[in-house]
Structure formats: structure tokens, C-alpha cells
Amino acid sequence: MSDRQWSALALALDLACDLILGTEWWGKSLLVTFGWAGLPVLPKVTRRKGGTISSRYPNNGYVPRHH
């Protein structure tokens, strides 16, 4: 069998697992299947760490008190 045929067979088995065990199992199994086949499953997402939601507050929300 070619790699493509193995991937199709694995996907069919994953779909059968979905019907029997539920979507949570299928999602994990799908990740393993495509990871094994060498295919990218999900793009890597990076998030900005810290800071405020908006860039209009450069001091991270700190406002000095004016006397």
C-alpha cells in the first residue's frame, strides 16, 4: 500500500471511532494519524504574552496619579 492509501485507511478508521467513541477521541486520533503520515495538522499559533489588549496604552494600563 502507498502512503496515501495508508492515510485514507487510517482516516476511515478514525471516522469509525468517531461514531463509536465520540468526537473527543476522534480529534485526538486524527492528530496522531496525520502526524504519523507526516502531514501538518494544525498551524502553530503564537500569542502575544502580557501587555494590554490595545496598543494605545503603552504603560500596560498603569496611569500615574496627577496632584
mmCIF file of N, CA and C in Angstrom:
data_model
loop_
_atom_site.group_PDB
_atom_site.id
_atom_site.type_symbol
_atom_site.label_atom_id
_atom_site.label_comp_id
_atom_site.label_asym_id
_atom_site.label_seq_id
_atom_site.Cartn_x
_atom_site.Cartn_y
_atom_site.Cartn_z
ATOM 1 N N MET A 1 0.835 -1.190 0.000
ATOM 2 C CA MET A 1 0.000 0.000 0.000
ATOM 3 C C MET A 1 0.877 1.251 0.000
ATOM 4 N N SER A 2 0.405 2.251 -0.691
ATOM 5 C CA SER A 2 1.134 3.516 -0.708
ATOM 6 C C SER A 2 0.819 4.304 0.563
ATOM 7 N N ASP A 3 1.614 5.342 0.802
ATOM 8 C CA ASP A 3 1.377 6.196 1.968
ATOM 9 C C ASP A 3 -0.009 6.830 1.919
ATOM 10 N N ARG A 4 -0.434 7.201 0.724
ATOM 11 C CA ARG A 4 -1.756 7.821 0.576
ATOM 12 C C ARG A 4 -2.861 6.828 0.937
ATOM 13 N N GLN A 5 -2.697 5.571 0.534
ATOM 14 C CA GLN A 5 -3.696 4.556 0.862
ATOM 15 C C GLN A 5 -3.726 4.289 2.364
ATOM 16 N N TRP A 6 -2.545 4.248 2.988
ATOM 17 C CA TRP A 6 -2.490 4.057 4.437
ATOM 18 C C TRP A 6 -3.176 5.215 5.151
ATOM 19 N N SER A 7 -2.954 6.426 4.672
ATOM 20 C CA SER A 7 -3.578 7.597 5.287
ATOM 21 C C SER A 7 -5.097 7.543 5.141
ATOM 22 N N ALA A 8 -5.571 7.127 3.969
ATOM 23 C CA ALA A 8 -7.013 7.023 3.746
ATOM 24 C C ALA A 8 -7.623 5.951 4.648
ATOM 25 N N LEU A 9 -6.914 4.831 4.806
ATOM 26 C CA LEU A 9 -7.396 3.765 5.678
ATOM 27 C C LEU A 9 -7.439 4.230 7.128
ATOM 28 N N ALA A 10 -6.391 4.918 7.544
ATOM 29 C CA ALA A 10 -6.346 5.422 8.919
ATOM 30 C C ALA A 10 -7.465 6.434 9.157
ATOM 31 N N LEU A 11 -7.736 7.280 8.184
ATOM 32 C CA LEU A 11 -8.811 8.261 8.322
ATOM 33 C C LEU A 11 -10.166 7.565 8.418
ATOM 34 N N ALA A 12 -10.371 6.524 7.623
ATOM 35 C CA ALA A 12 -11.624 5.766 7.689
ATOM 36 C C ALA A 12 -11.793 5.135 9.064
ATOM 37 N N LEU A 13 -10.713 4.608 9.625
ATOM 38 C CA LEU A 13 -10.780 4.030 10.967
ATOM 39 C C LEU A 13 -11.078 5.102 12.006
ATOM 40 N N ASP A 14 -10.497 6.272 11.830
ATOM 41 C CA ASP A 14 -10.763 7.374 12.753
ATOM 42 C C ASP A 14 -12.234 7.787 12.704
ATOM 43 N N LEU A 15 -12.796 7.826 11.508
ATOM 44 C CA LEU A 15 -14.203 8.187 11.382
ATOM 45 C C LEU A 15 -15.091 7.140 12.040
ATOM 46 N N ALA A 16 -14.704 5.860 11.927
ATOM 47 C CA ALA A 16 -15.456 4.799 12.598
ATOM 48 C C ALA A 16 -15.370 4.970 14.109
ATOM 49 N N CYS A 17 -14.197 5.340 14.606
ATOM 50 C CA CYS A 17 -14.032 5.587 16.045
ATOM 51 C C CYS A 17 -14.913 6.748 16.485
ATOM 52 N N ASP A 18 -15.071 7.734 15.622
ATOM 53 C CA ASP A 18 -15.922 8.875 15.944
ATOM 54 C C ASP A 18 -17.353 8.420 16.194
ATOM 55 N N LEU A 19 -17.836 7.528 15.371
ATOM 56 C CA LEU A 19 -19.204 7.047 15.527
ATOM 57 C C LEU A 19 -19.363 6.229 16.803
ATOM 58 N N ILE A 20 -18.324 5.500 17.178
ATOM 59 C CA ILE A 20 -18.405 4.607 18.336
ATOM 60 C C ILE A 20 -18.065 5.330 19.637
ATOM 61 N N LEU A 21 -16.979 6.100 19.640
ATOM 62 C CA LEU A 21 -16.447 6.648 20.885
ATOM 63 C C LEU A 21 -16.729 8.124 21.094
ATOM 64 N N GLY A 22 -17.083 8.848 20.078
ATOM 65 C CA GLY A 22 -17.360 10.271 20.228
ATOM 66 C C GLY A 22 -16.274 11.133 19.621
ATOM 67 N N THR A 23 -16.561 12.423 19.494
ATOM 68 C CA THR A 23 -15.673 13.327 18.766
ATOM 69 C C THR A 23 -14.376 13.612 19.488
ATOM 70 N N GLU A 24 -14.361 13.562 20.825
ATOM 71 C CA GLU A 24 -13.116 13.868 21.530
ATOM 72 C C GLU A 24 -12.039 12.847 21.165
ATOM 73 N N TRP A 25 -12.406 11.585 21.148
ATOM 74 C CA TRP A 25 -11.459 10.535 20.780
ATOM 75 C C TRP A 25 -11.023 10.714 19.332
ATOM 76 N N TRP A 26 -11.975 11.026 18.454
ATOM 77 C CA TRP A 26 -11.668 11.172 17.036
ATOM 78 C C TRP A 26 -10.671 12.293 16.809
ATOM 79 N N GLY A 27 -10.844 13.401 17.525
ATOM 80 C CA GLY A 27 -9.923 14.524 17.361
ATOM 81 C C GLY A 27 -8.510 14.147 17.729
ATOM 82 N N LYS A 28 -8.341 13.435 18.840
ATOM 83 C CA LYS A 28 -7.009 13.006 19.256
ATOM 84 C C LYS A 28 -6.443 12.009 18.263
ATOM 85 N N SER A 29 -7.295 11.088 17.817
ATOM 86 C CA SER A 29 -6.841 10.071 16.885
ATOM 87 C C SER A 29 -6.443 10.689 15.552
ATOM 88 N N LEU A 30 -7.189 11.685 15.115
ATOM 89 C CA LEU A 30 -6.885 12.357 13.853
ATOM 90 C C LEU A 30 -5.530 13.046 13.923
ATOM 91 N N LEU A 31 -5.241 13.670 15.056
ATOM 92 C CA LEU A 31 -3.939 14.316 15.215
ATOM 93 C C LEU A 31 -2.816 13.303 15.100
ATOM 94 N N VAL A 32 -3.005 12.155 15.735
ATOM 95 C CA VAL A 32 -1.981 11.108 15.680
ATOM 96 C C VAL A 32 -1.840 10.584 14.259
ATOM 97 N N THR A 33 -2.982 10.377 13.580
ATOM 98 C CA THR A 33 -2.957 9.827 12.223
ATOM 99 C C THR A 33 -2.198 10.734 11.258
ATOM 100 N N PHE A 34 -2.559 11.998 11.220
ATOM 101 C CA PHE A 34 -1.907 12.895 10.278
ATOM 102 C C PHE A 34 -0.482 13.218 10.705
ATOM 103 N N GLY A 35 -0.236 13.225 12.012
ATOM 104 C CA GLY A 35 1.136 13.403 12.478
ATOM 105 C C GLY A 35 2.014 12.252 12.028
ATOM 106 N N TRP A 36 1.467 11.033 12.077
ATOM 107 C CA TRP A 36 2.214 9.849 11.645
ATOM 108 C C TRP A 36 2.468 9.898 10.144
ATOM 109 N N ALA A 37 1.503 10.416 9.396
ATOM 110 C CA ALA A 37 1.634 10.466 7.939
ATOM 111 C C ALA A 37 2.564 11.588 7.488
ATOM 112 N N GLY A 38 3.008 12.416 8.438
ATOM 113 C CA GLY A 38 3.915 13.499 8.089
ATOM 114 C C GLY A 38 3.215 14.717 7.522
ATOM 115 N N LEU A 39 1.914 14.801 7.720
ATOM 116 C CA LEU A 39 1.160 15.940 7.202
ATOM 117 C C LEU A 39 0.947 16.958 8.315
ATOM 118 N N PRO A 40 1.036 18.232 8.005
ATOM 119 C CA PRO A 40 0.764 19.231 9.040
ATOM 120 C C PRO A 40 -0.714 19.193 9.416
ATOM 121 N N VAL A 41 -1.004 19.163 10.694
ATOM 122 C CA VAL A 41 -2.383 19.047 11.147
ATOM 123 C C VAL A 41 -2.969 20.421 11.427
ATOM 124 N N LEU A 42 -2.319 21.157 12.301
ATOM 125 C CA LEU A 42 -2.792 22.488 12.651
ATOM 126 C C LEU A 42 -1.628 23.461 12.552
ATOM 127 N N PRO A 43 -1.880 24.662 12.078
ATOM 128 C CA PRO A 43 -0.786 25.633 12.054
ATOM 129 C C PRO A 43 -0.399 26.026 13.469
ATOM 130 N N LYS A 44 0.874 26.300 13.686
ATOM 131 C CA LYS A 44 1.322 26.727 15.003
ATOM 132 C C LYS A 44 0.866 28.161 15.228
ATOM 133 N N VAL A 45 0.192 28.361 16.327
ATOM 134 C CA VAL A 45 -0.346 29.680 16.635
ATOM 135 C C VAL A 45 0.438 30.256 17.798
ATOM 136 N N THR A 46 0.941 31.456 17.611
ATOM 137 C CA THR A 46 1.658 32.113 18.697
ATOM 138 C C THR A 46 0.801 33.252 19.211
ATOM 139 N N ARG A 47 0.866 33.467 20.506
ATOM 140 C CA ARG A 47 0.107 34.548 21.114
ATOM 141 C C ARG A 47 1.049 35.512 21.790
ATOM 142 N N ARG A 48 0.655 36.761 21.775
ATOM 143 C CA ARG A 48 1.434 37.788 22.453
ATOM 144 C C ARG A 48 1.278 37.580 23.948
ATOM 145 N N LYS A 49 2.371 37.619 24.666
ATOM 146 C CA LYS A 49 2.328 37.400 26.109
ATOM 147 C C LYS A 49 2.333 38.727 26.839
ATOM 148 N N GLY A 50 1.446 38.853 27.807
ATOM 149 C CA GLY A 50 1.404 40.045 28.636
ATOM 150 C C GLY A 50 0.895 41.251 27.884
ATOM 151 N N GLY A 51 1.033 42.385 28.526
ATOM 152 C CA GLY A 51 0.601 43.623 27.889
ATOM 153 C C GLY A 51 -0.896 43.807 27.982
ATOM 154 N N THR A 52 -1.355 44.870 27.389
ATOM 155 C CA THR A 52 -2.781 45.162 27.398
ATOM 156 C C THR A 52 -3.389 44.745 26.078
ATOM 157 N N ILE A 53 -4.689 44.790 26.030
ATOM 158 C CA ILE A 53 -5.388 44.398 24.811
ATOM 159 C C ILE A 53 -5.102 45.383 23.685
ATOM 160 N N SER A 54 -5.050 46.639 24.012
ATOM 161 C CA SER A 54 -4.841 47.664 22.995
ATOM 162 C C SER A 54 -3.440 48.241 23.098
ATOM 163 N N SER A 55 -2.888 48.632 21.976
ATOM 164 C CA SER A 55 -1.547 49.230 21.984
ATOM 165 C C SER A 55 -1.593 50.714 22.331
ATOM 166 N N ARG A 56 -2.769 51.264 22.543
ATOM 167 C CA ARG A 56 -2.839 52.693 22.865
ATOM 168 C C ARG A 56 -2.465 52.979 24.304
ATOM 169 N N TYR A 57 -2.262 51.938 25.110
ATOM 170 C CA TYR A 57 -1.826 52.093 26.493
ATOM 171 C C TYR A 57 -0.415 51.536 26.621
ATOM 172 N N PRO A 58 0.596 52.337 26.340
ATOM 173 C CA PRO A 58 1.965 51.812 26.310
ATOM 174 C C PRO A 58 2.504 51.385 27.667
ATOM 175 N N ASN A 59 1.903 51.838 28.772
ATOM 176 C CA ASN A 59 2.419 51.501 30.097
ATOM 177 C C ASN A 59 1.649 50.355 30.743
ATOM 178 N N ASN A 60 1.078 49.510 29.941
ATOM 179 C CA ASN A 60 0.385 48.327 30.440
ATOM 180 C C ASN A 60 -0.749 48.684 31.401
ATOM 181 N N GLY A 61 -1.432 49.769 31.140
ATOM 182 C CA GLY A 61 -2.582 50.134 31.939
ATOM 183 C C GLY A 61 -2.266 50.975 33.156
ATOM 184 N N TYR A 62 -1.007 51.184 33.448
ATOM 185 C CA TYR A 62 -0.640 51.981 34.616
ATOM 186 C C TYR A 62 -0.827 53.454 34.293
ATOM 187 N N VAL A 63 -1.577 54.147 35.134
ATOM 188 C CA VAL A 63 -1.797 55.579 34.943
ATOM 189 C C VAL A 63 -1.259 56.298 36.170
ATOM 190 N N PRO A 64 -0.243 57.150 36.005
ATOM 191 C CA PRO A 64 0.283 57.873 37.170
ATOM 192 C C PRO A 64 -0.747 58.858 37.702
ATOM 193 N N ARG A 65 -0.758 59.014 39.002
ATOM 194 C CA ARG A 65 -1.697 59.948 39.635
ATOM 195 C C ARG A 65 -1.165 61.371 39.502
ATOM 196 N N HIS A 66 -2.034 62.273 39.075
ATOM 197 C CA HIS A 66 -1.667 63.682 38.961
ATOM 198 C C HIS A 66 -2.151 64.420 40.201
ATOM 199 N N HIS A 67 -1.289 65.263 40.797
ATOM 200 C CA HIS A 67 -1.668 66.007 42.011
ATOM 201 C C HIS A 67 -2.141 67.380 41.645
#
